[in-house]
Amino acid sequence: MKKITPNERKHHVVTARLNNEQVQVLNQLISSGKVQKDSLSACVQYLINQYMILHGGGNE
């Protein structure tokens, strides 16, 4: 079986319009070092992953 890398599994693109307060919160995540990459999209992925961890993996 072929090993699937994380980049190969990302087939979905999401576009969102954010207000200034939402961008400030995401920038705070970047500044705090909780996100590996310094990008807003990495922040969104971080938040989704945190939700999945706290709510049982999102397999509902």
CSV table of N, CA and C in Angstrom, one decimal:
chain,number,residue,atom,x,y,z
A,1,MET,N,0.8,-1.2,0.0
A,1,MET,CA,0.0,0.0,0.0
A,1,MET,C,0.9,1.2,0.0
A,2,LYS,N,0.5,2.2,-0.8
A,2,LYS,CA,1.3,3.4,-0.9
A,2,LYS,C,1.1,4.3,0.3
A,3,LYS,N,2.2,4.8,0.8
A,3,LYS,CA,2.1,5.7,2.0
A,3,LYS,C,1.6,7.1,1.5
A,4,ILE,N,0.5,7.6,2.1
A,4,ILE,CA,0.0,8.9,1.7
A,4,ILE,C,0.6,10.0,2.6
A,5,THR,N,1.1,11.0,1.9
A,5,THR,CA,1.7,12.1,2.7
A,5,THR,C,0.6,13.1,2.9
A,6,PRO,N,0.8,14.0,4.0
A,6,PRO,CA,-0.2,15.0,4.3
A,6,PRO,C,-0.6,15.9,3.1
A,7,ASN,N,0.3,16.2,2.3
A,7,ASN,CA,0.0,17.1,1.2
A,7,ASN,C,-0.8,16.4,0.1
A,8,GLU,N,-0.8,15.1,0.0
A,8,GLU,CA,-1.6,14.4,-1.0
A,8,GLU,C,-3.0,14.3,-0.5
A,9,ARG,N,-3.3,14.4,0.7
A,9,ARG,CA,-4.7,14.3,1.2
A,9,ARG,C,-5.5,15.6,1.2
A,10,LYS,N,-4.8,16.7,0.8
A,10,LYS,CA,-5.5,18.0,0.8
A,10,LYS,C,-6.1,18.3,-0.5
A,11,HIS,N,-7.4,17.9,-0.7
A,11,HIS,CA,-8.0,18.1,-2.0
A,11,HIS,C,-9.1,19.2,-2.0
A,12,HIS,N,-9.4,19.7,-0.8
A,12,HIS,CA,-10.5,20.7,-0.7
A,12,HIS,C,-10.0,22.1,-0.4
A,13,VAL,N,-10.5,23.0,-1.1
A,13,VAL,CA,-10.1,24.4,-0.9
A,13,VAL,C,-11.3,25.1,-0.3
A,14,VAL,N,-11.0,26.0,0.7
A,14,VAL,CA,-12.1,26.8,1.3
A,14,VAL,C,-11.7,28.2,1.2
A,15,THR,N,-12.7,29.0,0.8
A,15,THR,CA,-12.5,30.5,0.8
A,15,THR,C,-13.4,31.1,1.8
A,16,ALA,N,-12.9,32.1,2.5
A,16,ALA,CA,-13.8,32.7,3.5
A,16,ALA,C,-13.4,34.2,3.6
A,17,ARG,N,-14.5,35.0,3.9
A,17,ARG,CA,-14.3,36.4,4.1
A,17,ARG,C,-14.3,36.7,5.6
A,18,LEU,N,-13.2,37.3,6.1
A,18,LEU,CA,-13.1,37.5,7.5
A,18,LEU,C,-13.2,39.0,7.8
A,19,ASN,N,-13.7,39.3,9.0
A,19,ASN,CA,-13.7,40.7,9.4
A,19,ASN,C,-12.4,41.0,10.1
A,20,ASN,N,-12.1,42.3,10.5
A,20,ASN,CA,-10.9,42.7,11.1
A,20,ASN,C,-10.6,42.0,12.4
A,21,GLU,N,-11.6,41.8,13.2
A,21,GLU,CA,-11.5,41.1,14.5
A,21,GLU,C,-11.0,39.7,14.3
A,22,GLN,N,-11.6,39.0,13.4
A,22,GLN,CA,-11.2,37.6,13.1
A,22,GLN,C,-9.8,37.5,12.6
A,23,VAL,N,-9.3,38.4,11.8
A,23,VAL,CA,-8.0,38.4,11.3
A,23,VAL,C,-7.0,38.7,12.5
A,24,GLN,N,-7.4,39.6,13.4
A,24,GLN,CA,-6.6,39.9,14.6
A,24,GLN,C,-6.4,38.7,15.4
A,25,VAL,N,-7.4,37.9,15.6
A,25,VAL,CA,-7.3,36.7,16.4
A,25,VAL,C,-6.4,35.7,15.7
A,26,LEU,N,-6.5,35.5,14.4
A,26,LEU,CA,-5.6,34.6,13.7
A,26,LEU,C,-4.2,35.1,13.8
A,27,ASN,N,-4.0,36.4,13.7
A,27,ASN,CA,-2.6,37.0,13.8
A,27,ASN,C,-2.0,36.7,15.2
A,28,GLN,N,-2.9,36.8,16.2
A,28,GLN,CA,-2.5,36.5,17.6
A,28,GLN,C,-2.0,35.0,17.7
A,29,LEU,N,-2.7,34.1,17.0
A,29,LEU,CA,-2.2,32.7,17.0
A,29,LEU,C,-0.9,32.6,16.4
A,30,ILE,N,-0.6,33.3,15.3
A,30,ILE,CA,0.7,33.3,14.6
A,30,ILE,C,1.7,33.8,15.6
A,31,SER,N,1.4,35.0,16.2
A,31,SER,CA,2.4,35.6,17.1
A,31,SER,C,2.7,34.7,18.3
A,32,SER,N,1.8,33.9,18.8
A,32,SER,CA,2.0,33.1,19.9
A,32,SER,C,2.8,31.9,19.6
A,33,GLY,N,3.0,31.6,18.3
A,33,GLY,CA,3.8,30.4,18.0
A,33,GLY,C,3.1,29.1,18.0
A,34,LYS,N,1.7,29.1,18.1
A,34,LYS,CA,0.9,27.9,18.1
A,34,LYS,C,0.8,27.3,16.8
A,35,VAL,N,1.0,28.1,15.7
A,35,VAL,CA,0.8,27.7,14.3
A,35,VAL,C,2.2,27.5,13.7
A,36,GLN,N,2.4,26.4,13.0
A,36,GLN,CA,3.7,26.1,12.5
A,36,GLN,C,4.1,27.0,11.3
A,37,LYS,N,3.2,27.4,10.5
A,37,LYS,CA,3.5,28.3,9.4
A,37,LYS,C,2.9,29.7,9.7
A,38,ASP,N,3.5,30.7,9.2
A,38,ASP,CA,3.0,32.1,9.5
A,38,ASP,C,2.0,32.5,8.4
A,39,SER,N,0.8,31.8,8.4
A,39,SER,CA,-0.2,32.1,7.4
A,39,SER,C,-1.6,32.0,8.0
A,40,LEU,N,-2.5,32.7,7.5
A,40,LEU,CA,-3.9,32.6,8.0
A,40,LEU,C,-4.5,31.3,7.7
A,41,SER,N,-4.2,30.7,6.6
A,41,SER,CA,-4.7,29.3,6.3
A,41,SER,C,-4.2,28.3,7.3
A,42,ALA,N,-3.0,28.4,7.7
A,42,ALA,CA,-2.4,27.5,8.8
A,42,ALA,C,-3.2,27.7,10.1
A,43,CYS,N,-3.6,28.9,10.4
A,43,CYS,CA,-4.4,29.2,11.6
A,43,CYS,C,-5.7,28.5,11.5
A,44,VAL,N,-6.4,28.6,10.4
A,44,VAL,CA,-7.7,27.9,10.2
A,44,VAL,C,-7.5,26.4,10.3
A,45,GLN,N,-6.5,25.8,9.8
A,45,GLN,CA,-6.2,24.4,9.9
A,45,GLN,C,-6.0,24.1,11.4
A,46,TYR,N,-5.2,24.9,12.1
A,46,TYR,CA,-5.0,24.7,13.5
A,46,TYR,C,-6.3,24.6,14.3
A,47,LEU,N,-7.2,25.6,14.0
A,47,LEU,CA,-8.4,25.7,14.7
A,47,LEU,C,-9.3,24.5,14.4
A,48,ILE,N,-9.3,24.0,13.2
A,48,ILE,CA,-10.1,22.8,12.8
A,48,ILE,C,-9.6,21.6,13.6
A,49,ASN,N,-8.2,21.5,13.6
A,49,ASN,CA,-7.6,20.3,14.3
A,49,ASN,C,-7.9,20.4,15.8
A,50,GLN,N,-7.9,21.5,16.4
A,50,GLN,CA,-8.2,21.6,17.8
A,50,GLN,C,-9.6,21.2,18.0
A,51,TYR,N,-10.5,21.6,17.2
A,51,TYR,CA,-11.9,21.3,17.3
A,51,TYR,C,-12.1,19.7,17.2
A,52,MET,N,-11.4,19.1,16.3
A,52,MET,CA,-11.5,17.7,16.1
A,52,MET,C,-10.9,17.0,17.3
A,53,ILE,N,-9.8,17.5,17.9
A,53,ILE,CA,-9.3,16.8,19.1
A,53,ILE,C,-10.3,16.9,20.2
A,54,LEU,N,-10.8,18.1,20.4
A,54,LEU,CA,-11.7,18.3,21.6
A,54,LEU,C,-13.1,17.6,21.4
A,55,HIS,N,-13.5,17.4,20.2
A,55,HIS,CA,-14.8,16.8,19.9
A,55,HIS,C,-14.8,15.4,19.3
A,56,GLY,N,-13.8,14.7,19.5
A,56,GLY,CA,-13.7,13.3,19.1
A,56,GLY,C,-13.4,13.0,17.7
A,57,GLY,N,-12.6,13.9,17.0
A,57,GLY,CA,-12.1,13.6,15.7
A,57,GLY,C,-13.0,14.0,14.5
A,58,GLY,N,-14.2,14.5,14.8
A,58,GLY,CA,-15.0,15.0,13.7
A,58,GLY,C,-15.7,13.9,12.9
A,59,ASN,N,-15.8,12.7,13.4
A,59,ASN,CA,-16.3,11.6,12.7
A,59,ASN,C,-17.8,11.4,13.0
A,60,GLU,N,-18.5,12.4,13.2
A,60,GLU,CA,-19.9,12.4,13.6
A,60,GLU,C,-20.8,12.4,12.4
